[in-house]
Short mmCIF file of C-alpha atoms in Angstrom, two decimals:
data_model
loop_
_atom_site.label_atom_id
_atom_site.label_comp_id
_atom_site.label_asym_id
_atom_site.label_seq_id
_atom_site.Cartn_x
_atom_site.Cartn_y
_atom_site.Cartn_z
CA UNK A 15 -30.49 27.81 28.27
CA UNK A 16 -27.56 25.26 28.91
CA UNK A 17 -24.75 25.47 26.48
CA UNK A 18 -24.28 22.43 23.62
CA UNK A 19 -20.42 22.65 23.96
CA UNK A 20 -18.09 23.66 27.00
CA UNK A 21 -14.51 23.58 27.13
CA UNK A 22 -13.25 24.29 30.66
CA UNK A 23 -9.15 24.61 30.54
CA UNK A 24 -8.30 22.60 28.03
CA UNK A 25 -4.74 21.41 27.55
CA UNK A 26 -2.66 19.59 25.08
CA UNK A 27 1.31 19.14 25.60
CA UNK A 28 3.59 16.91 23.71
CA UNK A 29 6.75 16.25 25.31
CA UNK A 30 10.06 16.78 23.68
CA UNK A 31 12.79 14.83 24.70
CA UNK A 32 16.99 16.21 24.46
CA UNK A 33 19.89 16.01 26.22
CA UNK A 34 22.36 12.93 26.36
CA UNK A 35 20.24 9.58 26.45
CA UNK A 36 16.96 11.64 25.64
CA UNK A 37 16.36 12.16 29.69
CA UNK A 38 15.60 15.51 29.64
CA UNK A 39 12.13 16.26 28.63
CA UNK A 40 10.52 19.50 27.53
CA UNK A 41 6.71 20.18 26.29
CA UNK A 42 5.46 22.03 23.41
CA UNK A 43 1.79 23.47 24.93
CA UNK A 44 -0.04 23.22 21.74
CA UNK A 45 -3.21 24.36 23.86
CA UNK A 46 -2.96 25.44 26.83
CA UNK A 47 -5.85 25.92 29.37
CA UNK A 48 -8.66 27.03 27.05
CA UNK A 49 -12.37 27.79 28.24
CA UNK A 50 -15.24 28.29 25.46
CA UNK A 51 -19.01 27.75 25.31
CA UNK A 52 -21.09 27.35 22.53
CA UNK A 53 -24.72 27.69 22.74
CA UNK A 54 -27.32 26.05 20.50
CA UNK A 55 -27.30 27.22 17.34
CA UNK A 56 -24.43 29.66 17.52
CA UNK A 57 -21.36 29.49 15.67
CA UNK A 58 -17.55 30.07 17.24
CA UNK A 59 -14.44 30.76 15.01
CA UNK A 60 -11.10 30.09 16.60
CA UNK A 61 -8.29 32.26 14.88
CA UNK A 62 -4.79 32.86 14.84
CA UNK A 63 -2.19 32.28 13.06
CA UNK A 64 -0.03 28.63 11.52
CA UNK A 65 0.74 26.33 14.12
CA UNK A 66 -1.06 28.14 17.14
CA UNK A 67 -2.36 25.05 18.30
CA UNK A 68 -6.17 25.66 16.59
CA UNK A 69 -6.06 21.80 14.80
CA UNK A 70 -4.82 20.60 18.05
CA UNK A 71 -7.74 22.24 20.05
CA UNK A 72 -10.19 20.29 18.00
CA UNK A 73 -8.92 17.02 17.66
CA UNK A 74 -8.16 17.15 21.33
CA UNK A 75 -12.40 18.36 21.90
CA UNK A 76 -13.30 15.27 20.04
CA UNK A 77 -10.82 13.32 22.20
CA UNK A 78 -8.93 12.21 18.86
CA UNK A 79 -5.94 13.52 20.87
CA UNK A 80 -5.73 12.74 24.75
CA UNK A 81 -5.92 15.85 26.18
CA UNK A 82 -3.56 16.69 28.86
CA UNK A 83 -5.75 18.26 31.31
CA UNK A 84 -9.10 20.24 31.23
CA UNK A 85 -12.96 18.83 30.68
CA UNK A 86 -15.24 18.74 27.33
CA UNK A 87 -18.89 19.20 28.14
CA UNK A 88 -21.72 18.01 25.17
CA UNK A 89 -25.15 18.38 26.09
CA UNK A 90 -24.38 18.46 29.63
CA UNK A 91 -22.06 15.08 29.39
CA UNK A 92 -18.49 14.94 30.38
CA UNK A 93 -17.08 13.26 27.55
CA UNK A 94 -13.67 12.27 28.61
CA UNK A 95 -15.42 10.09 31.30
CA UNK A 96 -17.71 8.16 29.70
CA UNK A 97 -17.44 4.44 28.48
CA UNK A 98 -16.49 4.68 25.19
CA UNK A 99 -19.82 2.84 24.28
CA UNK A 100 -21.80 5.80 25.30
CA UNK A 101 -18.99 8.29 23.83
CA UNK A 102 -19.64 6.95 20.58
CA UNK A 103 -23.28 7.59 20.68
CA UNK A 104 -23.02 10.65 21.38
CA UNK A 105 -19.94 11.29 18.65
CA UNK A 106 -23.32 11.13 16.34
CA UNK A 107 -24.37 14.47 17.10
CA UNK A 108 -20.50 16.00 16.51
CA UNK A 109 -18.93 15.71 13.41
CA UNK A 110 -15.70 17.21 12.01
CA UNK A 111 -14.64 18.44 8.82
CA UNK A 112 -10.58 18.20 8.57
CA UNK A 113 -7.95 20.72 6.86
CA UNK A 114 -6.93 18.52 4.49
CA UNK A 115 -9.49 17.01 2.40
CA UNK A 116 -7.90 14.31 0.06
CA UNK A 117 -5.93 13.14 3.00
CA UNK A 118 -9.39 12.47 4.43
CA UNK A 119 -10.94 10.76 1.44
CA UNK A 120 -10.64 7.00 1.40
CA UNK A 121 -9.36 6.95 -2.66
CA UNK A 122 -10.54 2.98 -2.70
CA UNK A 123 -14.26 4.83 -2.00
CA UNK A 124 -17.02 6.23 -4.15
CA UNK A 125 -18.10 9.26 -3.15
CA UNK A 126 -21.81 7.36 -2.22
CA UNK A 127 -19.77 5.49 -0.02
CA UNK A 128 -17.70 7.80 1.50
CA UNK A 129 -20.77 9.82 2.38
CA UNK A 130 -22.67 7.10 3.41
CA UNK A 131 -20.43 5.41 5.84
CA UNK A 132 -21.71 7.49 8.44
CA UNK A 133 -25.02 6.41 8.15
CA UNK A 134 -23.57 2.70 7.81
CA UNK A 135 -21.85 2.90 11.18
CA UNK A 136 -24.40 3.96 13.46
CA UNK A 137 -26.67 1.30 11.54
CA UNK A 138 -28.85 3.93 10.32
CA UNK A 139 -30.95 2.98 7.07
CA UNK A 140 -31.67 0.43 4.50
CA UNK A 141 -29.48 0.25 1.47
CA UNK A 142 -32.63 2.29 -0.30
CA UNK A 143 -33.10 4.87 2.40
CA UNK A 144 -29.35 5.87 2.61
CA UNK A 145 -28.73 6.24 -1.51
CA UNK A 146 -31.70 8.49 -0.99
CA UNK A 147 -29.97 10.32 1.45
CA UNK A 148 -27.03 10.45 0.24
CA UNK A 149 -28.20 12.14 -3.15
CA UNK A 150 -30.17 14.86 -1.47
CA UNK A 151 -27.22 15.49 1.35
CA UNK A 152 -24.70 16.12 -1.83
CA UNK A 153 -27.70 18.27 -3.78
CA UNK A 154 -27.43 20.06 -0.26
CA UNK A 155 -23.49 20.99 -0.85
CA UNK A 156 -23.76 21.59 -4.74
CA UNK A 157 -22.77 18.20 -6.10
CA UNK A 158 -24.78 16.38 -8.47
CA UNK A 159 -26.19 12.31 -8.27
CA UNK A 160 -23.96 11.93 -11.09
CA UNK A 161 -20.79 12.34 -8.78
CA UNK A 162 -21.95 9.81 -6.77
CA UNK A 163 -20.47 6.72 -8.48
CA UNK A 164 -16.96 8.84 -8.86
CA UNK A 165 -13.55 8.69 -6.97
CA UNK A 166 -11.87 11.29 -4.78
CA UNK A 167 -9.15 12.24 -7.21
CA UNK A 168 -11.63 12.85 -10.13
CA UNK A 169 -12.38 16.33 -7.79
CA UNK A 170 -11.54 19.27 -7.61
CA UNK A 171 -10.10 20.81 -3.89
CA UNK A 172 -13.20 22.42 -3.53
CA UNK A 173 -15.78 19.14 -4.46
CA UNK A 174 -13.63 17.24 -2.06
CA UNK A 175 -14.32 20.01 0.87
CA UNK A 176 -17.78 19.63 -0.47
CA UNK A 177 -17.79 15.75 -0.19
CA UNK A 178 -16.65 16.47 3.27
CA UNK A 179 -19.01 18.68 4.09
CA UNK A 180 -22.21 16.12 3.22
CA UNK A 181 -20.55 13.24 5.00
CA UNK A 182 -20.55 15.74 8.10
CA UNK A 183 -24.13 16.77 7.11
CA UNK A 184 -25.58 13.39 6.58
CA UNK A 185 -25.90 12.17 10.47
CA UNK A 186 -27.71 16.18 11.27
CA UNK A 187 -25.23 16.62 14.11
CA UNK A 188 -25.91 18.99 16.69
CA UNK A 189 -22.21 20.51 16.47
CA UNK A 190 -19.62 20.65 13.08
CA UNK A 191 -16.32 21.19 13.81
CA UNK A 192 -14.75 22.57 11.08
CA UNK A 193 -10.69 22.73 10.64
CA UNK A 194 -10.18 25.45 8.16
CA UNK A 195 -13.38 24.64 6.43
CA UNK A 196 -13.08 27.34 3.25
CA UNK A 197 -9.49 26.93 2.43
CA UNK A 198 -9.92 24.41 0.11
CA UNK A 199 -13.38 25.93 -1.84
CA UNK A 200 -13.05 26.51 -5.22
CA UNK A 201 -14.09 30.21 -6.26
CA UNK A 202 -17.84 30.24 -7.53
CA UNK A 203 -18.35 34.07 -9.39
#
């Protein structure tokens, strides 16, 4: 069975420039040479603690960041060296969930459109199809149809996470990448 996601060595530095005129120039390794595999159907948790470089690692797998060095295998496709046509194709079967929430939420946007902008840029749909979908991807995280004609800031932090989490749903990708996915849950008893 081949693996859905390798990371061979991965690297991320961001230079640092000091000295007199800004000449001499020093790197923060945010991630440094990381190898993972994730199989179908498994799940992988990267830990540690603030600022180790775990936000960096997954911006950099989606190739959000450049990375410095290293390769990112998806389904058996090198995906910093394809033409960003095909990349983009293929970014339908990864989708990402990010830290912070709100900052991810276009406020302008109703949540139906928020979660169905997905759907909207792969050209996936009629008008009918994707309100359907929509409503049953945010039954799927605990929201009701009723939300669906309401703003970001009308949430709490956990509804946003959960708005999040159906606009990752909606396209059924193959891998989530998740970027502290609970912290933001409200507390259900």
């Amino acid at each position: 069975m081949s693996n859905l996601l390798e990371v061979y060595k991965l690297s991320k530095y961001f230079p640092v420039r000091s000295g007199l005129f800004n000449r001499k120039k020093k790197y923060v390794y945010a991630v440094d040479e990381i190898s993972f595999s994730v199989g179908n159907r498994e799940t992988l948790g990267l830990v540690g603690e603030s600022g180790c470089g775990k936000s960096t690692a997954s911006r950099t797998i989606l190739n959000l960041l450049t990375p410095t060095s290293g390769e990112v295998w998806f389904q058996g496709k090198n995906m910093f060296e394809m033409h960003p046509r095909e990349r983009r194709k293929l970014r339908q079967g990864i989708q990402i969930i990010f830290q912070d929430p709100f900052g991810s939420l276009n406020p302008r946007l109703t949540v139906e459109r928020i979660v169905e902008e997905p759907l909207l840029t792969h050209g996936i749909g009629d008008r009918i199809s994707r309100k359907q979908e929509v409503e049953k991807t945010l039954s799927e995280v605990g929201l009701l149809p009723e939300h669906m004609k309401r703003f970001p800031h009308e949430f709490s932090g956990g509804q946003r996470q959960r708005i999040m989490l159906a606009r990752a749903l909606i396209l059924k990708p193959k891998l989530i990448i998740a970027d502290e996915p609970v912290s933001a849950l409200d507390v259900s008893v």
